Short mmCIF file of C-alpha atoms in Angstrom, two decimals:
data_model
loop_
_atom_site.label_atom_id
_atom_site.label_comp_id
_atom_site.label_asym_id
_atom_site.label_seq_id
_atom_site.Cartn_x
_atom_site.Cartn_y
_atom_site.Cartn_z
CA MET A 1383 75.08 88.29 85.58
CA GLN A 1384 78.10 86.60 87.11
CA LEU A 1385 79.31 86.40 90.68
CA THR A 1386 82.96 87.37 90.93
CA VAL A 1387 85.62 88.34 93.44
CA TRP A 1388 86.75 91.38 91.43
CA THR A 1389 84.98 93.56 88.91
CA TYR A 1390 86.36 96.15 86.50
CA GLU A 1391 83.26 98.32 86.61
CA GLY A 1392 80.38 98.83 88.98
CA PRO A 1393 76.74 99.34 87.95
CA PRO A 1394 75.86 102.51 86.01
CA HIS A 1395 74.66 104.46 89.05
CA ILE A 1396 78.28 104.42 90.27
CA GLY A 1397 79.18 106.26 87.08
CA ALA A 1398 76.46 108.79 87.86
CA LEU A 1399 77.93 109.18 91.35
CA ARG A 1400 81.36 109.87 89.83
CA VAL A 1401 79.92 112.77 87.84
CA ALA A 1402 77.84 114.16 90.72
CA THR A 1403 80.75 113.91 93.16
CA ALA A 1404 83.08 115.66 90.71
CA MET A 1405 80.78 118.69 90.43
CA GLN A 1406 79.80 121.47 92.81
CA GLY A 1407 76.19 122.38 93.55
CA VAL A 1408 74.75 119.08 92.32
CA HIS A 1409 72.95 116.52 94.50
CA TYR A 1410 71.98 112.96 93.55
CA VAL A 1411 68.90 111.38 95.13
CA LEU A 1412 69.23 107.63 94.68
CA HIS A 1413 66.44 105.14 95.24
CA ALA A 1414 68.43 102.32 96.84
CA PRO A 1415 68.02 99.63 99.49
CA GLN A 1416 70.31 99.06 102.43
CA GLY A 1417 73.50 97.57 101.05
CA ASP A 1418 73.74 99.84 98.00
CA THR A 1419 74.90 102.77 100.11
CA TYR A 1420 78.66 102.45 99.71
CA ALA A 1421 79.54 105.76 98.02
CA ASP A 1422 81.35 107.05 101.13
CA LEU A 1423 83.69 104.07 100.97
CA LEU A 1424 84.47 104.65 97.29
CA PHE A 1425 85.15 108.37 97.38
CA THR A 1426 86.42 109.21 100.86
CA MET A 1427 88.46 106.07 101.44
CA ILE A 1428 89.80 105.18 97.98
CA GLU A 1429 90.09 108.64 96.45
CA ARG A 1430 90.76 110.26 99.84
CA ARG A 1431 88.37 113.14 99.21
CA ASP A 1432 87.92 115.69 101.96
CA ALA A 1433 84.12 115.81 101.59
CA ARG A 1434 81.35 113.26 101.48
CA PRO A 1435 79.81 112.50 98.08
CA PRO A 1436 76.63 114.53 97.38
CA VAL A 1437 74.14 111.67 97.47
CA THR A 1438 70.99 110.95 99.46
CA TYR A 1439 69.66 107.39 99.61
CA THR A 1440 66.10 106.33 100.29
CA THR A 1441 67.61 103.28 102.02
CA PHE A 1442 64.42 101.23 101.97
CA GLN A 1443 64.32 97.86 103.70
CA ALA A 1444 62.47 94.64 103.00
CA ARG A 1445 59.53 95.64 105.21
CA ASP A 1446 59.09 98.84 103.16
CA LEU A 1447 58.29 96.88 100.02
CA GLY A 1448 54.79 96.22 101.33
CA SER A 1449 54.11 99.96 101.71
CA ASP A 1450 54.39 103.03 99.47
CA THR A 1451 58.05 103.19 98.35
CA ALA A 1452 57.12 105.96 95.89
CA GLN A 1453 56.18 108.26 98.76
CA LEU A 1454 59.40 107.25 100.50
CA TYR A 1455 61.33 108.53 97.47
CA LYS A 1456 59.37 111.80 97.28
CA ASN A 1457 60.05 112.44 100.96
CA ALA A 1458 63.78 111.77 100.50
CA ALA A 1459 63.99 114.12 97.49
CA ALA A 1460 62.15 116.93 99.25
CA GLU A 1461 64.25 116.60 102.40
CA ALA A 1462 67.48 116.52 100.34
CA TYR A 1463 66.58 119.78 98.64
CA GLU A 1464 65.67 121.48 101.90
CA ARG A 1465 68.86 120.34 103.57
CA TYR A 1466 71.46 120.87 100.81
CA ARG A 1467 69.83 123.54 98.59
CA PRO A 1468 71.58 122.27 95.44
CA GLU A 1469 71.63 124.20 92.16
CA ALA A 1470 70.57 121.05 90.25
CA MET A 1471 69.42 117.57 91.23
CA LEU A 1472 70.00 114.17 89.69
CA VAL A 1473 67.36 111.53 90.42
CA GLY A 1474 67.57 107.81 89.73
CA ALA A 1475 67.57 104.28 91.06
CA SER A 1476 70.23 101.74 91.91
CA CYS A 1477 70.28 98.34 90.22
CA THR A 1478 68.15 96.76 92.98
CA ALA A 1479 65.63 99.61 93.21
CA GLU A 1480 65.24 99.57 89.42
CA LEU A 1481 63.18 96.39 89.83
CA ILE A 1482 60.53 98.28 91.84
CA GLN A 1483 59.84 100.65 88.88
CA ASP A 1484 58.89 103.66 91.02
CA ASP A 1485 59.92 106.23 88.31
CA PRO A 1486 62.17 108.58 90.36
CA GLY A 1487 62.13 111.17 87.56
CA GLY A 1488 58.35 111.53 87.54
CA LEU A 1489 58.17 111.52 91.32
CA ALA A 1490 60.79 114.29 91.62
CA ARG A 1491 59.15 116.44 88.93
CA ALA A 1492 55.84 116.18 90.80
CA LEU A 1493 57.47 117.96 93.74
CA GLY A 1494 57.87 121.16 91.70
CA LEU A 1495 61.35 121.93 93.01
CA PRO A 1496 62.75 125.34 91.99
CA VAL A 1497 65.95 123.88 90.47
CA PRO A 1498 66.62 121.77 87.36
CA VAL A 1499 65.84 118.10 88.02
CA VAL A 1500 67.63 115.69 85.67
CA PRO A 1501 66.18 112.16 85.65
CA LEU A 1502 68.55 109.27 84.94
CA GLU A 1503 67.36 106.03 83.43
CA LEU A 1504 70.38 103.76 83.66
CA PRO A 1505 69.67 100.11 82.75
CA ALA A 1506 71.74 98.42 85.43
CA TYR A 1507 71.48 94.93 83.97
CA GLN A 1508 72.64 95.89 80.47
CA ARG A 1509 75.20 98.65 81.09
CA LYS A 1510 78.02 99.48 83.49
CA GLU A 1511 79.83 102.26 85.31
CA THR A 1512 81.68 104.08 82.50
CA TRP A 1513 78.58 104.16 80.33
CA GLY A 1514 76.63 105.46 83.32
CA ALA A 1515 79.12 108.32 83.76
CA ALA A 1516 78.92 109.22 80.05
CA GLU A 1517 75.11 109.11 80.04
CA THR A 1518 74.87 111.21 83.21
CA PHE A 1519 77.23 113.88 81.88
CA TYR A 1520 75.39 113.96 78.55
CA HIS A 1521 71.99 114.44 80.22
CA LEU A 1522 73.36 117.17 82.48
CA VAL A 1523 74.92 119.01 79.55
CA ARG A 1524 71.77 118.69 77.47
CA ALA A 1525 69.48 119.82 80.31
CA LEU A 1526 71.60 122.80 81.39
CA ALA A 1527 73.21 123.98 78.13
CA GLY A 1528 70.25 123.14 75.93
CA PRO A 1529 68.14 126.23 76.81
CA ASN A 1530 70.97 128.44 75.50
CA ALA A 1531 71.28 126.63 72.16
CA PRO A 1532 70.85 128.70 68.96
CA PRO A 1533 68.17 127.76 66.42
CA PRO A 1534 69.08 124.67 64.36
CA GLY A 1535 71.27 125.48 61.38
CA THR A 1536 72.59 128.73 62.82
CA PRO A 1537 76.26 129.15 61.75
CA ARG A 1538 78.77 129.69 64.50
CA PRO A 1539 79.88 133.35 64.69
CA ALA A 1540 83.52 134.06 63.92
CA ARG A 1541 85.81 134.66 66.88
CA ASP A 1542 86.86 138.22 67.60
CA PRO A 1543 90.60 138.34 66.70
CA ALA A 1544 91.24 140.53 69.75
CA ARG A 1545 90.01 137.76 72.07
CA ARG A 1546 92.05 134.72 73.04
CA PRO A 1547 90.61 131.42 71.78
CA ARG A 1548 88.61 129.54 74.44
CA ALA A 1549 88.19 125.82 75.03
CA ASN A 1550 86.28 123.57 77.41
CA LEU A 1551 88.00 120.58 79.04
CA LEU A 1552 85.55 117.68 79.13
CA GLY A 1553 85.56 114.25 80.74
CA ALA A 1554 87.40 114.40 84.07
CA THR A 1555 85.38 112.88 86.94
CA ALA A 1556 85.77 111.80 90.52
CA LEU A 1557 87.40 108.39 91.02
CA GLY A 1558 89.14 108.75 87.66
CA PHE A 1559 92.72 107.63 87.16
CA ARG A 1560 94.87 110.78 87.59
CA HIS A 1561 92.08 112.98 86.20
CA ARG A 1562 92.87 115.86 88.56
CA ASP A 1563 96.51 115.88 87.51
CA ASP A 1564 95.72 115.46 83.80
CA VAL A 1565 93.52 118.55 83.93
CA ALA A 1566 96.35 120.60 85.45
CA GLU A 1567 98.83 119.42 82.81
CA VAL A 1568 96.48 119.98 79.85
CA ARG A 1569 95.68 123.46 81.17
CA ARG A 1570 99.40 124.14 81.08
CA LEU A 1571 99.60 122.89 77.49
CA LEU A 1572 96.70 125.10 76.41
CA ASP A 1573 98.19 128.11 78.18
CA SER A 1574 101.44 127.60 76.27
CA LEU A 1575 99.35 127.85 73.07
CA GLY A 1576 97.61 130.99 74.26
CA VAL A 1577 94.27 129.18 74.64
CA GLU A 1578 92.02 130.11 77.54
CA VAL A 1579 90.12 127.41 79.43
CA SER A 1580 86.47 128.40 79.68
CA VAL A 1581 84.93 125.46 81.59
CA THR A 1582 86.35 122.24 82.99
CA ALA A 1583 83.59 119.68 83.41
CA PRO A 1584 82.38 117.72 85.16
CA LEU A 1585 85.36 117.98 87.55
CA GLY A 1586 84.97 121.18 89.56
CA ALA A 1587 82.09 122.57 87.49
CA ARG A 1588 78.81 124.02 88.74
CA PRO A 1589 75.47 123.76 86.90
CA ALA A 1590 75.89 127.39 85.75
CA ASP A 1591 79.20 126.43 84.14
CA LEU A 1592 77.52 123.72 82.10
CA ALA A 1593 74.94 126.27 80.97
CA ARG A 1594 77.70 128.31 79.27
CA LEU A 1595 79.56 125.46 77.58
CA GLY A 1596 78.41 126.76 74.19
CA GLU A 1597 80.39 129.98 74.60
CA ALA A 1598 83.75 128.28 74.01
CA ASP A 1599 85.28 128.02 70.53
CA PHE A 1600 85.90 124.28 70.78
CA ASN A 1601 86.01 121.37 73.22
CA VAL A 1602 88.98 119.31 74.37
CA VAL A 1603 87.84 115.75 75.04
CA LEU A 1604 90.20 114.27 77.63
CA TYR A 1605 88.44 110.93 78.06
CA PRO A 1606 86.26 109.97 75.06
CA GLU A 1607 84.51 107.15 76.93
CA ILE A 1608 83.02 109.73 79.34
CA ALA A 1609 82.79 112.97 77.32
CA GLY A 1610 82.38 111.67 73.78
CA THR A 1611 78.57 111.60 73.77
CA ALA A 1612 78.29 115.11 75.24
CA ALA A 1613 80.94 116.47 72.84
CA ARG A 1614 79.07 115.13 69.82
CA TRP A 1615 75.85 116.75 71.05
CA LEU A 1616 77.63 120.07 71.56
CA GLU A 1617 79.06 119.83 68.05
CA ARG A 1618 75.60 119.26 66.56
CA THR A 1619 73.89 121.90 68.71
CA PHE A 1620 76.47 124.69 68.99
CA ALA A 1621 78.68 123.88 65.97
CA GLN A 1622 81.59 123.37 68.39
CA PRO A 1623 84.38 121.15 67.05
CA TYR A 1624 86.20 118.88 69.49
CA THR A 1625 89.61 117.20 69.67
CA ARG A 1626 90.12 113.54 68.81
CA THR A 1627 93.68 113.13 70.08
CA VAL A 1628 94.32 112.08 73.69
CA PRO A 1629 97.70 113.56 74.74
CA ILE A 1630 99.25 110.53 76.44
CA GLY A 1631 102.89 110.08 75.42
CA VAL A 1632 105.30 112.39 73.62
CA GLY A 1633 104.06 111.69 70.10
CA ALA A 1634 100.39 111.99 71.02
CA THR A 1635 101.07 115.23 72.93
CA ARG A 1636 102.74 116.73 69.86
CA ASP A 1637 99.78 115.62 67.73
CA PHE A 1638 97.39 117.09 70.30
CA LEU A 1639 99.15 120.46 70.28
CA ALA A 1640 99.02 120.53 66.48
CA GLU A 1641 95.31 119.67 66.51
CA VAL A 1642 94.45 122.31 69.11
CA ALA A 1643 96.58 124.89 67.29
CA GLY A 1644 94.57 124.20 64.14
CA LEU A 1645 91.25 124.65 65.95
CA ALA A 1646 92.46 127.80 67.72
CA GLU A 1647 94.27 129.16 64.64
CA VAL A 1648 97.54 129.71 66.52
CA ASP A 1649 101.16 128.68 66.02
CA PRO A 1650 102.06 125.46 67.93
CA ALA A 1651 105.84 126.02 67.71
CA PRO A 1652 106.31 127.82 71.08
CA ALA A 1653 104.34 125.15 72.94
CA LEU A 1654 106.30 122.36 71.25
CA ALA A 1655 109.59 124.07 72.11
CA ASP A 1656 108.51 124.45 75.74
CA GLY A 1657 107.64 120.77 75.87
CA GLU A 1658 111.01 119.67 74.51
CA THR A 1659 112.72 121.32 77.47
CA ARG A 1660 110.52 119.48 80.00
CA VAL A 1661 110.25 115.94 78.70
CA ARG A 1662 112.90 113.29 79.47
CA LEU A 1663 111.54 110.25 77.67
CA PRO A 1664 113.04 111.02 74.20
CA TRP A 1665 116.46 111.51 75.76
CA TRP A 1666 116.27 108.13 77.44
CA SER A 1667 115.03 106.44 74.26
CA ARG A 1668 118.16 107.71 72.48
CA SER A 1669 120.48 106.67 75.30
CA ILE A 1670 122.49 103.47 75.56
CA ASP A 1671 120.57 102.54 78.72
CA SER A 1672 117.39 102.03 76.73
CA THR A 1673 118.96 99.16 74.79
CA TYR A 1674 118.75 96.96 77.90
CA LEU A 1675 114.95 97.08 77.62
CA THR A 1676 114.50 97.19 73.84
CA GLY A 1677 112.14 94.46 72.71
CA LYS A 1678 110.73 93.74 76.17
CA ARG A 1679 107.39 92.02 75.74
CA VAL A 1680 104.49 93.97 77.23
CA PHE A 1681 100.84 93.06 77.83
CA ILE A 1682 98.36 95.97 78.12
CA PHE A 1683 94.82 95.93 79.51
CA GLY A 1684 92.56 98.66 80.84
CA ASP A 1685 90.01 101.21 79.73
CA ALA A 1686 90.14 101.89 76.00
CA THR A 1687 91.64 105.39 76.20
CA HIS A 1688 94.61 104.40 78.34
CA ALA A 1689 95.14 100.98 76.77
CA VAL A 1690 95.35 102.30 73.20
CA ALA A 1691 97.58 105.20 74.26
CA ALA A 1692 99.86 102.91 76.28
CA ALA A 1693 100.35 100.61 73.30
CA ARG A 1694 101.57 103.51 71.17
CA VAL A 1695 103.95 104.74 73.87
CA ALA A 1696 105.26 101.25 74.63
CA GLN A 1697 106.05 100.33 71.04
CA ASP A 1698 106.90 103.64 69.39
CA GLU A 1699 108.59 105.53 72.23
CA MET A 1700 110.07 102.90 74.54
CA GLY A 1701 110.93 100.20 72.04
CA PHE A 1702 108.88 97.48 73.75
CA ALA A 1703 107.04 94.78 71.83
CA VAL A 1704 103.26 94.77 72.38
CA VAL A 1705 102.25 91.10 72.67
CA GLY A 1706 98.76 91.62 74.10
CA LEU A 1707 96.19 94.43 74.14
CA GLY A 1708 92.70 94.47 75.57
CA THR A 1709 89.93 96.31 77.37
CA TYR A 1710 86.96 95.66 79.63
CA ALA A 1711 85.05 98.57 78.00
CA ARG A 1712 82.90 96.86 75.38
CA GLU A 1713 81.53 100.20 74.16
CA GLN A 1714 85.05 101.08 72.91
CA ALA A 1715 85.96 97.60 71.67
CA ARG A 1716 86.18 98.76 68.05
CA GLU A 1717 88.98 101.23 68.81
CA VAL A 1718 90.94 98.63 70.75
CA ARG A 1719 90.53 96.02 68.00
CA ALA A 1720 91.79 98.53 65.44
CA ALA A 1721 94.83 99.30 67.61
CA ALA A 1722 95.52 95.62 68.23
CA GLU A 1723 95.49 95.00 64.48
CA ARG A 1724 98.19 97.64 64.02
CA TYR A 1725 100.46 95.75 66.43
CA GLY A 1726 99.66 92.34 64.97
CA VAL A 1727 97.95 90.95 68.07
CA GLU A 1728 94.43 89.77 68.82
CA ALA A 1729 92.41 92.13 71.01
CA LEU A 1730 91.16 90.73 74.31
CA ILE A 1731 87.69 92.14 75.02
CA THR A 1732 86.45 90.84 78.36
CA ASP A 1733 85.28 91.94 81.78
CA ASP A 1734 86.37 88.69 83.43
CA TYR A 1735 89.72 89.02 85.17
CA LEU A 1736 90.23 85.25 84.97
CA ASP A 1737 90.34 85.53 81.17
CA VAL A 1738 92.98 88.23 81.55
CA GLU A 1739 95.01 86.12 83.96
CA ALA A 1740 94.91 83.15 81.60
CA LYS A 1741 96.13 85.33 78.73
CA VAL A 1742 98.98 86.81 80.76
CA ALA A 1743 100.04 83.31 81.89
CA GLU A 1744 99.96 82.14 78.27
CA LEU A 1745 101.94 85.06 76.83
CA GLN A 1746 104.45 85.38 79.69
CA PRO A 1747 105.35 89.03 79.04
CA GLU A 1748 108.15 90.82 80.87
CA LEU A 1749 105.87 93.75 81.78
CA VAL A 1750 102.14 94.08 82.40
CA LEU A 1751 100.43 97.47 82.10
CA GLY A 1752 96.90 97.38 83.49
CA THR A 1753 94.49 98.05 86.33
CA GLN A 1754 94.81 97.09 89.98
CA MET A 1755 93.54 93.62 89.00
CA GLU A 1756 96.45 93.15 86.59
CA ARG A 1757 98.78 94.29 89.36
CA HIS A 1758 97.58 91.37 91.50
CA ILE A 1759 97.77 88.98 88.55
CA ALA A 1760 101.31 90.04 87.67
CA LYS A 1761 102.42 89.77 91.29
CA ARG A 1762 101.19 86.18 91.50
CA LEU A 1763 102.97 85.32 88.25
CA GLY A 1764 106.19 87.11 89.20
CA ILE A 1765 105.98 89.67 86.38
CA ALA A 1766 106.81 93.38 86.59
CA CYS A 1767 103.72 95.59 86.47
CA ALA A 1768 102.60 99.21 86.34
CA VAL A 1769 99.08 100.59 86.73
CA ILE A 1770 97.83 102.70 83.81
CA SER A 1771 94.05 102.64 84.14
CA ALA A 1772 91.06 102.52 86.48
CA PRO A 1773 89.92 100.64 88.45
CA VAL A 1774 92.67 101.54 90.89
CA HIS A 1775 93.28 101.48 94.60
CA VAL A 1776 94.19 104.14 97.12
CA GLN A 1777 97.91 104.13 96.25
CA ASP A 1778 97.05 105.34 92.73
CA PHE A 1779 95.63 108.61 94.08
CA PRO A 1780 98.96 110.15 95.12
CA ALA A 1781 99.24 113.37 97.07
CA ARG A 1782 101.86 114.58 94.60
CA THR A 1783 101.05 115.58 91.02
CA ALA A 1784 101.48 112.60 88.70
CA PRO A 1785 99.61 113.16 85.40
CA GLN A 1786 99.43 110.69 82.55
CA MET A 1787 98.85 113.36 79.89
CA GLY A 1788 101.15 115.93 78.35
CA PHE A 1789 104.92 116.20 78.48
CA GLU A 1790 105.04 115.84 82.26
CA GLY A 1791 102.79 112.81 81.91
CA ALA A 1792 105.36 111.28 79.55
CA ASN A 1793 107.95 111.70 82.31
CA VAL A 1794 105.62 109.92 84.74
CA LEU A 1795 105.09 107.07 82.27
CA PHE A 1796 108.85 106.75 81.87
CA ASP A 1797 109.36 106.44 85.62
CA THR A 1798 106.39 104.16 86.18
CA TRP A 1799 107.08 101.70 83.36
CA VAL A 1800 110.86 101.56 83.21
CA HIS A 1801 111.62 101.35 86.92
CA PRO A 1802 109.89 97.98 87.53
CA LEU A 1803 112.03 96.47 84.77
CA MET A 1804 115.22 98.09 86.06
CA MET A 1805 114.47 96.89 89.59
CA GLY A 1806 114.05 93.43 88.12
CA LEU A 1807 117.58 93.64 86.75
CA GLU A 1808 118.83 94.84 90.13
CA GLU A 1809 117.15 91.93 91.92
CA HIS A 1810 118.74 89.57 89.41
CA LEU A 1811 122.19 90.99 90.21
CA LEU A 1812 121.56 90.60 93.93
CA ALA A 1813 120.54 87.00 93.33
CA MET A 1814 123.69 86.35 91.31
CA PHE A 1815 125.86 87.50 94.21
CA ARG A 1816 123.79 86.08 97.03
CA GLU A 1817 126.55 83.59 97.93
CA ASP A 1818 129.01 86.44 98.52
CA PHE A 1819 129.68 86.74 102.25
CA GLU A 1820 128.80 90.43 102.23
CA PHE A 1821 125.22 89.60 101.24
CA ARG A 1822 124.75 87.12 104.07
CA ASP A 1823 122.86 88.05 107.20
CA GLU A 1824 125.91 87.59 109.41
CA ALA A 1825 127.97 90.18 107.51
CA ARG A 1826 128.05 93.29 109.73
CA GLY A 1827 130.02 95.63 107.50
CA SER A 1828 131.56 96.09 104.10
CA HIS A 1829 134.97 94.71 103.11
CA LEU A 1830 136.36 98.22 103.71
CA SER A 1831 135.05 98.58 107.26
CA GLY A 1832 137.16 95.83 108.80
CA GLN A 1833 134.02 94.42 110.42
CA GLY A 1834 132.96 91.97 107.74
CA HIS A 1835 133.18 88.25 108.48
CA ALA A 1836 135.26 85.89 106.49
CA ALA A 1837 133.67 84.10 103.58
CA PRO A 1838 132.03 80.77 104.44
CA PRO A 1839 133.84 77.56 103.52
CA VAL A 1840 133.62 76.62 99.86
CA ASP A 1841 131.83 73.37 100.67
CA ALA A 1842 129.11 75.13 102.68
CA PRO A 1843 125.69 74.22 101.29
CA PRO A 1844 123.74 76.99 99.57
CA ALA A 1845 121.01 78.74 101.48
CA PRO A 1846 117.62 77.05 101.15
CA VAL A 1847 115.32 78.64 98.63
CA SER A 1848 111.57 79.06 98.75
CA VAL A 1849 109.88 77.58 95.70
CA ALA A 1850 106.38 76.80 94.55
CA ALA A 1851 105.09 73.25 94.52
CA PRO A 1852 106.19 71.42 91.34
CA ALA A 1853 103.63 70.93 88.60
CA ASN A 1854 102.61 67.46 87.41
CA ASP A 1855 104.33 65.86 90.41
CA VAL A 1856 107.77 66.38 88.84
CA ALA A 1857 110.37 66.85 91.57
CA TRP A 1858 113.28 69.30 91.38
CA THR A 1859 116.70 68.40 92.71
CA ARG A 1860 118.32 70.86 95.09
CA GLU A 1861 120.99 71.66 92.50
CA ALA A 1862 118.37 72.34 89.83
CA GLU A 1863 116.43 74.65 92.16
CA SER A 1864 119.64 76.54 92.91
CA GLU A 1865 120.41 76.87 89.20
CA LEU A 1866 116.84 78.03 88.47
CA HIS A 1867 117.24 80.92 90.91
CA LYS A 1868 120.13 82.27 88.85
CA ILE A 1869 117.56 83.16 86.18
CA PRO A 1870 116.09 86.69 86.51
CA PHE A 1871 112.90 86.58 88.57
CA PHE A 1872 110.80 88.23 85.88
CA VAL A 1873 111.32 85.26 83.51
CA ARG A 1874 111.89 82.60 86.17
CA GLY A 1875 108.24 81.56 86.22
CA LYS A 1876 108.28 80.93 82.49
CA ALA A 1877 111.52 78.94 82.77
CA ARG A 1878 110.01 76.82 85.56
CA ARG A 1879 106.86 76.07 83.59
CA ASN A 1880 108.74 75.25 80.40
CA THR A 1881 111.09 72.94 82.24
CA GLU A 1882 108.29 71.10 84.00
CA ARG A 1883 106.41 70.79 80.73
CA PHE A 1884 109.54 69.43 79.03
CA ALA A 1885 110.11 66.93 81.84
CA ALA A 1886 106.50 65.76 81.65
CA GLU A 1887 106.74 65.29 77.89
CA GLN A 1888 109.95 63.29 78.31
CA GLY A 1889 108.44 61.16 81.06
CA LEU A 1890 110.99 62.30 83.65
CA ALA A 1891 110.19 62.01 87.34
CA GLN A 1892 112.96 64.36 88.46
CA ILE A 1893 114.39 67.62 87.13
CA THR A 1894 118.15 67.97 87.29
CA VAL A 1895 120.44 70.77 86.14
CA GLU A 1896 120.86 68.89 82.85
CA THR A 1897 117.07 68.77 82.42
CA LEU A 1898 116.88 72.52 82.98
CA TYR A 1899 119.38 73.23 80.21
CA ASP A 1900 117.87 70.61 77.90
CA ALA A 1901 114.53 72.36 78.28
CA LYS A 1902 116.16 75.72 77.58
CA ALA A 1903 117.68 74.37 74.39
CA HIS A 1904 114.39 72.72 73.39
CA PHE A 1905 112.22 75.81 73.77
CA GLY A 1906 114.91 78.16 72.49
CA ARG A 1907 114.88 76.62 69.04
#
């Protein structure tokens, strides 16, 4: 293990909490010491949920370790049932309580509770949050839908032509990046195809809903890293096919509609036509405005689903150049490596944000697409950034609807990715005209209002600029600093570093305007 300031994923019991909190009628009894009881902070403060997460902690202390902690857990489980009367219970241990080896599953079964009790064995020191969510959902599906499974080898009965095709939406959880909004948008897509949504799980589902998952004709897997294991089990057990395409971006949404139409045996044309009237990204990509951003270098990092999808959208639909692609999700590293190979870059597979920061500093992209950690990294490096993946902060749980999936999701991606770059151009224009008297603090009105002050004398010194400390003890002249600030801010950091590197290589103690342009010519070859 490694001590760190930031972490991309929590321990696996946080993933279990995400599933339990997403559902209705489920309660999670967690064997955990004081200090591991931070679920309220995660779900009510970050996600801004209007209800507390359904979890009961044993909250043992150091003095309890000398007594019977097993009985402490049994008491907590019995009291939780009596108080909340859940329809199903999850039982498990946090990473710290795992060391005690009290067997929460066996202890809870010994109570003889009149509801399904699903034990979770989540190895906290080998696995992490996303895996924990996938494993929890899989065990819930298997425990609740399993009793309704047909005998092995039973062929799936043909659908009644008079009935609309039905699908389950799988994978959306609490604390997921725009999961609530993605579900709403994908429901709209399916409705345009004439497909009925049978169960959405785990988000909003009850245990009884999971028990009838097998009734649907097929499953739509929204987030493979969470629902993939359960979908494969449902395919083996109920002969239910499932979708492989994640509808993020215009092209992927079209592919998704075609795939669903094939599974449902319907015509995708009406849904595709409806989408063309709602999506704005293709129009922009054909417009002259898009040429200002063609070829912009983009670095992408996040969970595998969003990172791979973002790379396709960035390169194929927005005309950007993918210069870096990576994920912290080691379980999906193969998919990310395959995508990186398609774009001719080396995949970055790491859960250390310092590795990511070093790569961003090395590549110097114009845009970073990542998690909240990459937002902080990009801000420090002066690079435009947009968040595309969990982990995220409170501002990425908007009150408005802002999906990432479907045609409306493509509109959101367009706004979220293009605007930081356009604002960068605007800031550059403001910097270019900062010496104009109208942009000075003392200007009280426009040149049309009659209230503006006269322009300052030509020989007035430029306003002082705030700059970072020079690297390698190479000093910048005032004129060189002023010239540097004429460069757009989103590439200014790279220009500064290249110039200081050039000066160090040439043995110069001071950087002048001539040095700045010599460095530009040197590195522009």
